[in-house]
Amino acid sequence: MTRVVVADDQPVVRLGFAAMIDAAPDLTVVGSAADGLELLALVADQAPDVAVVDVRMPHLDGIAATARICARHPATKVLILTTFDLDEYVYDALQAGASGFLLKDIPAARLVEGVRMVAEGSMLLGPNVTRRLVGDFSARASAPAPVPGLDTLTAREHEVLLAVARGLSNAEVGAELFITEQTVKSHVSEVLRKLERRDRVQLVIAAYESGLML
């Protein structure tokens, strides 16, 4: 059972999202918060697998709360939900450590699937948030930056990293490299460990930061 918390300053929205998620047989909502400070306390108390977080909240906004969660509770993945499809929110959310970014107007089924994907470590960007934004974010640096651990990857792990950076799913990576999906998962886990990254989104950023995707 995947444990989830929901944070949004609007009660109706917060309760609605919680109800949608809690209705899924494999997900359970263990708490909700009305602002960023409440969210931090809730995550510390409940240790959820996923935190569904609104960007604009009082006392501490969703981006700042995400940064603190990712620093203090690395086992908790963050899925950002917002009504604002603006580039700077995507950049800031990814830089803070968020694992996904969706707009609030998505169907309930998409929200539930998004929580599942983030819990499993998949990259999740909404249909209006393209992977190009990740590249643009990382390209803000004046020059490629060294990524610790990159030189320790095997040839196969390097191939998997490049495929993940292109946004391919495990099944798609397996089909392209002629290996099983389970083998892909093992390689991804090893790349995450070697590069000391928390999830696939951070692997994409690492690939761009290092200049591999330029």
PDB file of C-alpha atoms in Angstrom:
ATOM      1  CA  MET A   1       0.000   0.000   0.000  1.00  0.00           C
ATOM      2  CA  THR A   2       1.422   3.364  -1.042  1.00  0.00           C
ATOM      3  CA  ARG A   3       1.064   6.008   1.680  1.00  0.00           C
ATOM      4  CA  VAL A   4       0.179   9.514   0.484  1.00  0.00           C
ATOM      5  CA  VAL A   5      -0.275  12.975   1.992  1.00  0.00           C
ATOM      6  CA  VAL A   6      -1.997  15.887   0.245  1.00  0.00           C
ATOM      7  CA  ALA A   7      -1.233  19.591   0.716  1.00  0.00           C
ATOM      8  CA  ASP A   8      -3.387  22.411  -0.675  1.00  0.00           C
ATOM      9  CA  ASP A   9      -4.646  25.614   0.938  1.00  0.00           C
ATOM     10  CA  GLN A  10      -8.131  25.252  -0.580  1.00  0.00           C
ATOM     11  CA  PRO A  11     -10.216  22.823   1.553  1.00  0.00           C
ATOM     12  CA  VAL A  12     -12.467  21.673  -1.294  1.00  0.00           C
ATOM     13  CA  VAL A  13      -9.511  20.958  -3.569  1.00  0.00           C
ATOM     14  CA  ARG A  14      -7.566  19.256  -0.791  1.00  0.00           C
ATOM     15  CA  LEU A  15     -10.459  17.004   0.187  1.00  0.00           C
ATOM     16  CA  GLY A  16     -11.244  16.255  -3.454  1.00  0.00           C
ATOM     17  CA  PHE A  17      -7.714  15.149  -4.288  1.00  0.00           C
ATOM     18  CA  ALA A  18      -7.518  13.091  -1.108  1.00  0.00           C
ATOM     19  CA  ALA A  19     -10.801  11.333  -1.919  1.00  0.00           C
ATOM     20  CA  MET A  20      -9.687  10.516  -5.481  1.00  0.00           C
ATOM     21  CA  ILE A  21      -6.399   9.067  -4.303  1.00  0.00           C
ATOM     22  CA  ASP A  22      -7.836   7.200  -1.316  1.00  0.00           C
ATOM     23  CA  ALA A  23     -10.416   5.509  -3.561  1.00  0.00           C
ATOM     24  CA  ALA A  24      -7.644   3.574  -5.329  1.00  0.00           C
ATOM     25  CA  PRO A  25      -7.195   0.097  -3.822  1.00  0.00           C
ATOM     26  CA  ASP A  26      -3.398   0.378  -3.651  1.00  0.00           C
ATOM     27  CA  LEU A  27      -3.184   3.945  -2.299  1.00  0.00           C
ATOM     28  CA  THR A  28      -4.053   5.339   1.110  1.00  0.00           C
ATOM     29  CA  VAL A  29      -4.103   8.976   2.228  1.00  0.00           C
ATOM     30  CA  VAL A  30      -2.586   9.219   5.708  1.00  0.00           C
ATOM     31  CA  GLY A  31      -3.035  12.954   6.195  1.00  0.00           C
ATOM     32  CA  SER A  32      -3.575  16.377   4.632  1.00  0.00           C
ATOM     33  CA  ALA A  33      -2.151  19.846   5.164  1.00  0.00           C
ATOM     34  CA  ALA A  34      -3.362  23.396   4.444  1.00  0.00           C
ATOM     35  CA  ASP A  35       0.068  25.027   4.172  1.00  0.00           C
ATOM     36  CA  GLY A  36       3.740  24.248   3.763  1.00  0.00           C
ATOM     37  CA  LEU A  37       4.587  24.216   7.460  1.00  0.00           C
ATOM     38  CA  GLU A  38       1.759  21.784   8.210  1.00  0.00           C
ATOM     39  CA  LEU A  39       3.027  19.642   5.353  1.00  0.00           C
ATOM     40  CA  LEU A  40       6.553  19.456   6.785  1.00  0.00           C
ATOM     41  CA  ALA A  41       5.200  18.369  10.170  1.00  0.00           C
ATOM     42  CA  LEU A  42       2.915  15.821   8.512  1.00  0.00           C
ATOM     43  CA  VAL A  43       5.719  14.283   6.451  1.00  0.00           C
ATOM     44  CA  ALA A  44       7.946  14.055   9.527  1.00  0.00           C
ATOM     45  CA  ASP A  45       5.150  12.340  11.467  1.00  0.00           C
ATOM     46  CA  GLN A  46       3.746   9.988   8.811  1.00  0.00           C
ATOM     47  CA  ALA A  47       6.780   9.272   6.548  1.00  0.00           C
ATOM     48  CA  PRO A  48       4.598   8.951   3.413  1.00  0.00           C
ATOM     49  CA  ASP A  49       5.796   7.447   0.157  1.00  0.00           C
ATOM     50  CA  VAL A  50       4.387  10.371  -1.858  1.00  0.00           C
ATOM     51  CA  ALA A  51       3.448  13.953  -1.028  1.00  0.00           C
ATOM     52  CA  VAL A  52       1.016  15.640  -3.440  1.00  0.00           C
ATOM     53  CA  VAL A  53       1.809  19.336  -3.099  1.00  0.00           C
ATOM     54  CA  ASP A  54       0.261  22.566  -4.399  1.00  0.00           C
ATOM     55  CA  VAL A  55       2.657  25.328  -5.482  1.00  0.00           C
ATOM     56  CA  ARG A  56       0.915  28.309  -3.899  1.00  0.00           C
ATOM     57  CA  MET A  57       0.344  27.858  -0.169  1.00  0.00           C
ATOM     58  CA  PRO A  58       0.601  30.247   2.804  1.00  0.00           C
ATOM     59  CA  HIS A  59       3.459  30.360   5.331  1.00  0.00           C
ATOM     60  CA  LEU A  60       5.701  28.182   3.125  1.00  0.00           C
ATOM     61  CA  ASP A  61       5.055  27.650  -0.572  1.00  0.00           C
ATOM     62  CA  GLY A  62       5.094  24.259  -2.270  1.00  0.00           C
ATOM     63  CA  ILE A  63       8.506  24.710  -3.906  1.00  0.00           C
ATOM     64  CA  ALA A  64      10.230  25.641  -0.637  1.00  0.00           C
ATOM     65  CA  ALA A  65       8.419  22.809   1.174  1.00  0.00           C
ATOM     66  CA  THR A  66       9.513  20.375  -1.534  1.00  0.00           C
ATOM     67  CA  ALA A  67      13.158  21.363  -1.118  1.00  0.00           C
ATOM     68  CA  ARG A  68      12.988  20.742   2.630  1.00  0.00           C
ATOM     69  CA  ILE A  69      11.166  17.427   2.234  1.00  0.00           C
ATOM     70  CA  CYS A  70      13.678  16.139  -0.298  1.00  0.00           C
ATOM     71  CA  ALA A  71      16.591  17.188   1.926  1.00  0.00           C
ATOM     72  CA  ARG A  72      15.191  15.841   5.188  1.00  0.00           C
ATOM     73  CA  HIS A  73      13.089  12.878   4.016  1.00  0.00           C
ATOM     74  CA  PRO A  74      14.630  11.463   0.806  1.00  0.00           C
ATOM     75  CA  ALA A  75      12.337   8.421   0.860  1.00  0.00           C
ATOM     76  CA  THR A  76       9.297  10.674   0.276  1.00  0.00           C
ATOM     77  CA  LYS A  77       8.669  11.540  -3.375  1.00  0.00           C
ATOM     78  CA  VAL A  78       6.947  14.820  -4.250  1.00  0.00           C
ATOM     79  CA  LEU A  79       4.316  15.293  -6.948  1.00  0.00           C
ATOM     80  CA  ILE A  80       3.598  18.959  -7.673  1.00  0.00           C
ATOM     81  CA  LEU A  81       0.055  19.924  -8.688  1.00  0.00           C
ATOM     82  CA  THR A  82      -0.709  23.467  -9.827  1.00  0.00           C
ATOM     83  CA  THR A  83      -3.120  25.533 -11.881  1.00  0.00           C
ATOM     84  CA  PHE A  84      -0.196  27.496 -13.294  1.00  0.00           C
ATOM     85  CA  ASP A  85       1.517  26.088 -16.382  1.00  0.00           C
ATOM     86  CA  LEU A  86       4.529  28.401 -16.101  1.00  0.00           C
ATOM     87  CA  ASP A  87       8.109  27.468 -16.938  1.00  0.00           C
ATOM     88  CA  GLU A  88       9.601  28.877 -13.743  1.00  0.00           C
ATOM     89  CA  TYR A  89       7.424  26.628 -11.590  1.00  0.00           C
ATOM     90  CA  VAL A  90       8.638  23.572 -13.484  1.00  0.00           C
ATOM     91  CA  TYR A  91      12.275  24.631 -13.211  1.00  0.00           C
ATOM     92  CA  ASP A  92      12.004  25.469  -9.524  1.00  0.00           C
ATOM     93  CA  ALA A  93      10.088  22.285  -8.705  1.00  0.00           C
ATOM     94  CA  LEU A  94      12.631  20.051 -10.441  1.00  0.00           C
ATOM     95  CA  GLN A  95      15.540  21.889  -8.873  1.00  0.00           C
ATOM     96  CA  ALA A  96      13.905  21.467  -5.456  1.00  0.00           C
ATOM     97  CA  GLY A  97      13.758  17.716  -6.024  1.00  0.00           C
ATOM     98  CA  ALA A  98      10.188  17.093  -7.173  1.00  0.00           C
ATOM     99  CA  SER A  99       9.590  13.831  -9.016  1.00  0.00           C
ATOM    100  CA  GLY A 100       6.599  15.000 -11.012  1.00  0.00           C
ATOM    101  CA  PHE A 101       4.603  18.021 -12.121  1.00  0.00           C
ATOM    102  CA  LEU A 102       0.950  17.977 -13.221  1.00  0.00           C
ATOM    103  CA  LEU A 103      -1.763  20.549 -13.757  1.00  0.00           C
ATOM    104  CA  LYS A 104      -4.828  20.436 -11.515  1.00  0.00           C
ATOM    105  CA  ASP A 105      -7.260  20.042 -14.409  1.00  0.00           C
ATOM    106  CA  ILE A 106      -6.206  16.430 -15.020  1.00  0.00           C
ATOM    107  CA  PRO A 107      -8.779  13.613 -14.745  1.00  0.00           C
ATOM    108  CA  ALA A 108      -8.922  11.623 -11.505  1.00  0.00           C
ATOM    109  CA  ALA A 109      -7.506   8.540 -13.212  1.00  0.00           C
ATOM    110  CA  ARG A 110      -4.459  10.526 -14.369  1.00  0.00           C
ATOM    111  CA  LEU A 111      -3.851  11.816 -10.843  1.00  0.00           C
ATOM    112  CA  VAL A 112      -3.993   8.318  -9.382  1.00  0.00           C
ATOM    113  CA  GLU A 113      -1.688   6.953 -12.058  1.00  0.00           C
ATOM    114  CA  GLY A 114       0.645   9.891 -11.477  1.00  0.00           C
ATOM    115  CA  VAL A 115       0.932   9.065  -7.783  1.00  0.00           C
ATOM    116  CA  ARG A 116       1.731   5.464  -8.671  1.00  0.00           C
ATOM    117  CA  MET A 117       4.385   6.472 -11.207  1.00  0.00           C
ATOM    118  CA  VAL A 118       6.107   8.838  -8.813  1.00  0.00           C
ATOM    119  CA  ALA A 119       6.042   6.215  -6.052  1.00  0.00           C
ATOM    120  CA  GLU A 120       7.748   3.772  -8.411  1.00  0.00           C
ATOM    121  CA  GLY A 121      10.448   6.294  -9.279  1.00  0.00           C
ATOM    122  CA  SER A 122       9.282   7.216 -12.776  1.00  0.00           C
ATOM    123  CA  MET A 123       9.642  10.679 -14.246  1.00  0.00           C
ATOM    124  CA  LEU A 124       6.295  12.423 -14.568  1.00  0.00           C
ATOM    125  CA  LEU A 125       5.730  15.613 -16.525  1.00  0.00           C
ATOM    126  CA  GLY A 126       2.219  16.580 -17.596  1.00  0.00           C
ATOM    127  CA  PRO A 127       1.131  16.719 -21.229  1.00  0.00           C
ATOM    128  CA  ASN A 128       1.663  20.492 -21.353  1.00  0.00           C
ATOM    129  CA  VAL A 129       5.069  20.292 -19.672  1.00  0.00           C
ATOM    130  CA  THR A 130       7.532  18.881 -22.193  1.00  0.00           C
ATOM    131  CA  ARG A 131      10.876  17.248 -21.537  1.00  0.00           C
ATOM    132  CA  ARG A 132      12.410  20.164 -23.431  1.00  0.00           C
ATOM    133  CA  LEU A 133      11.907  22.234 -20.289  1.00  0.00           C
ATOM    134  CA  VAL A 134      14.201  19.909 -18.378  1.00  0.00           C
ATOM    135  CA  GLY A 135      16.866  20.453 -21.003  1.00  0.00           C
ATOM    136  CA  ASP A 136      16.350  24.216 -20.923  1.00  0.00           C
ATOM    137  CA  PHE A 137      16.618  24.204 -17.157  1.00  0.00           C
ATOM    138  CA  SER A 138      19.895  22.321 -17.139  1.00  0.00           C
ATOM    139  CA  ALA A 139      21.264  24.320 -20.078  1.00  0.00           C
ATOM    140  CA  ARG A 140      21.098  27.483 -17.978  1.00  0.00           C
ATOM    141  CA  ALA A 141      24.593  26.624 -16.773  1.00  0.00           C
ATOM    142  CA  SER A 142      27.291  28.356 -18.827  1.00  0.00           C
ATOM    143  CA  ALA A 143      29.108  25.076 -19.436  1.00  0.00           C
ATOM    144  CA  PRO A 144      28.637  21.355 -18.729  1.00  0.00           C
ATOM    145  CA  ALA A 145      29.353  20.542 -15.104  1.00  0.00           C
ATOM    146  CA  PRO A 146      31.103  17.401 -13.866  1.00  0.00           C
ATOM    147  CA  VAL A 147      28.702  14.879 -12.366  1.00  0.00           C
ATOM    148  CA  PRO A 148      30.291  12.787  -9.586  1.00  0.00           C
ATOM    149  CA  GLY A 149      30.058   9.067 -10.284  1.00  0.00           C
ATOM    150  CA  LEU A 150      29.503   9.379 -14.036  1.00  0.00           C
ATOM    151  CA  ASP A 151      32.861   7.791 -14.804  1.00  0.00           C
ATOM    152  CA  THR A 152      31.957   4.741 -12.714  1.00  0.00           C
ATOM    153  CA  LEU A 153      29.060   3.721 -14.987  1.00  0.00           C
ATOM    154  CA  THR A 154      29.454   0.649 -17.163  1.00  0.00           C
ATOM    155  CA  ALA A 155      28.831   0.922 -20.907  1.00  0.00           C
ATOM    156  CA  ARG A 156      25.359  -0.564 -20.462  1.00  0.00           C
ATOM    157  CA  GLU A 157      24.520   1.729 -17.554  1.00  0.00           C
ATOM    158  CA  HIS A 158      25.611   4.678 -19.700  1.00  0.00           C
ATOM    159  CA  GLU A 159      23.229   3.532 -22.449  1.00  0.00           C
ATOM    160  CA  VAL A 160      20.405   3.229 -19.932  1.00  0.00           C
ATOM    161  CA  LEU A 161      21.122   6.718 -18.566  1.00  0.00           C
ATOM    162  CA  LEU A 162      20.934   8.233 -22.054  1.00  0.00           C
ATOM    163  CA  ALA A 163      17.666   6.397 -22.763  1.00  0.00           C
ATOM    164  CA  VAL A 164      16.143   7.578 -19.479  1.00  0.00           C
ATOM    165  CA  ALA A 165      17.276  11.129 -20.272  1.00  0.00           C
ATOM    166  CA  ARG A 166      15.304  10.915 -23.506  1.00  0.00           C
ATOM    167  CA  GLY A 167      12.207  10.174 -21.430  1.00  0.00           C
ATOM    168  CA  LEU A 168      11.845   6.490 -22.285  1.00  0.00           C
ATOM    169  CA  SER A 169       9.978   4.188 -19.908  1.00  0.00           C
ATOM    170  CA  ASN A 170      11.552   0.980 -18.613  1.00  0.00           C
ATOM    171  CA  ALA A 171       9.649  -1.040 -21.199  1.00  0.00           C
ATOM    172  CA  GLU A 172      10.808   1.269 -24.005  1.00  0.00           C
ATOM    173  CA  VAL A 173      14.413   1.150 -22.813  1.00  0.00           C
ATOM    174  CA  GLY A 174      14.259  -2.640 -22.710  1.00  0.00           C
ATOM    175  CA  ALA A 175      12.861  -2.850 -26.234  1.00  0.00           C
ATOM    176  CA  GLU A 176      15.539  -0.503 -27.563  1.00  0.00           C
ATOM    177  CA  LEU A 177      18.451  -2.258 -25.840  1.00  0.00           C
ATOM    178  CA  PHE A 178      17.049  -5.804 -26.220  1.00  0.00           C
ATOM    179  CA  ILE A 179      16.993  -6.499 -22.483  1.00  0.00           C
ATOM    180  CA  THR A 180      14.176  -7.313 -20.089  1.00  0.00           C
ATOM    181  CA  GLU A 181      12.249  -4.653 -18.208  1.00  0.00           C
ATOM    182  CA  GLN A 182      13.470  -6.112 -14.918  1.00  0.00           C
ATOM    183  CA  THR A 183      17.066  -5.794 -16.128  1.00  0.00           C
ATOM    184  CA  VAL A 184      16.393  -2.156 -17.002  1.00  0.00           C
ATOM    185  CA  LYS A 185      15.061  -1.559 -13.486  1.00  0.00           C
ATOM    186  CA  SER A 186      18.230  -3.070 -12.037  1.00  0.00           C
ATOM    187  CA  HIS A 187      20.418  -0.852 -14.212  1.00  0.00           C
ATOM    188  CA  VAL A 188      18.416   2.262 -13.319  1.00  0.00           C
ATOM    189  CA  SER A 189      18.746   1.460  -9.613  1.00  0.00           C
ATOM    190  CA  GLU A 190      22.501   1.073  -9.995  1.00  0.00           C
ATOM    191  CA  VAL A 191      22.815   4.342 -11.930  1.00  0.00           C
ATOM    192  CA  LEU A 192      20.789   6.129  -9.240  1.00  0.00           C
ATOM    193  CA  ARG A 193      23.101   4.713  -6.580  1.00  0.00           C
ATOM    194  CA  LYS A 194      26.320   5.600  -8.386  1.00  0.00           C
ATOM    195  CA  LEU A 195      25.239   9.139  -9.257  1.00  0.00           C
ATOM    196  CA  GLU A 196      23.592   9.623  -5.854  1.00  0.00           C
ATOM    197  CA  ARG A 197      20.321  10.790  -7.423  1.00  0.00           C
ATOM    198  CA  ARG A 198      16.889  10.199  -5.910  1.00  0.00           C
ATOM    199  CA  ASP A 199      14.822   9.420  -9.002  1.00  0.00           C
ATOM    200  CA  ARG A 200      14.573   9.470 -12.808  1.00  0.00           C
ATOM    201  CA  VAL A 201      13.905  13.195 -13.008  1.00  0.00           C
ATOM    202  CA  GLN A 202      17.223  13.812 -11.302  1.00  0.00           C
ATOM    203  CA  LEU A 203      18.925  11.423 -13.739  1.00  0.00           C
ATOM    204  CA  VAL A 204      17.565  13.479 -16.641  1.00  0.00           C
ATOM    205  CA  ILE A 205      18.929  16.651 -15.075  1.00  0.00           C
ATOM    206  CA  ALA A 206      22.310  14.972 -14.467  1.00  0.00           C
ATOM    207  CA  ALA A 207      22.524  13.922 -18.115  1.00  0.00           C
ATOM    208  CA  TYR A 208      21.890  17.479 -19.269  1.00  0.00           C
ATOM    209  CA  GLU A 209      24.139  19.066 -16.644  1.00  0.00           C
ATOM    210  CA  SER A 210      27.043  16.845 -17.682  1.00  0.00           C
ATOM    211  CA  GLY A 211      26.633  17.738 -21.347  1.00  0.00           C
ATOM    212  CA  LEU A 212      25.656  14.216 -22.430  1.00  0.00           C
ATOM    213  CA  MET A 213      22.435  15.448 -24.034  1.00  0.00           C
ATOM    214  CA  LEU A 214      23.768  18.642 -25.610  1.00  0.00           C
TER     215      LEU A 214
END
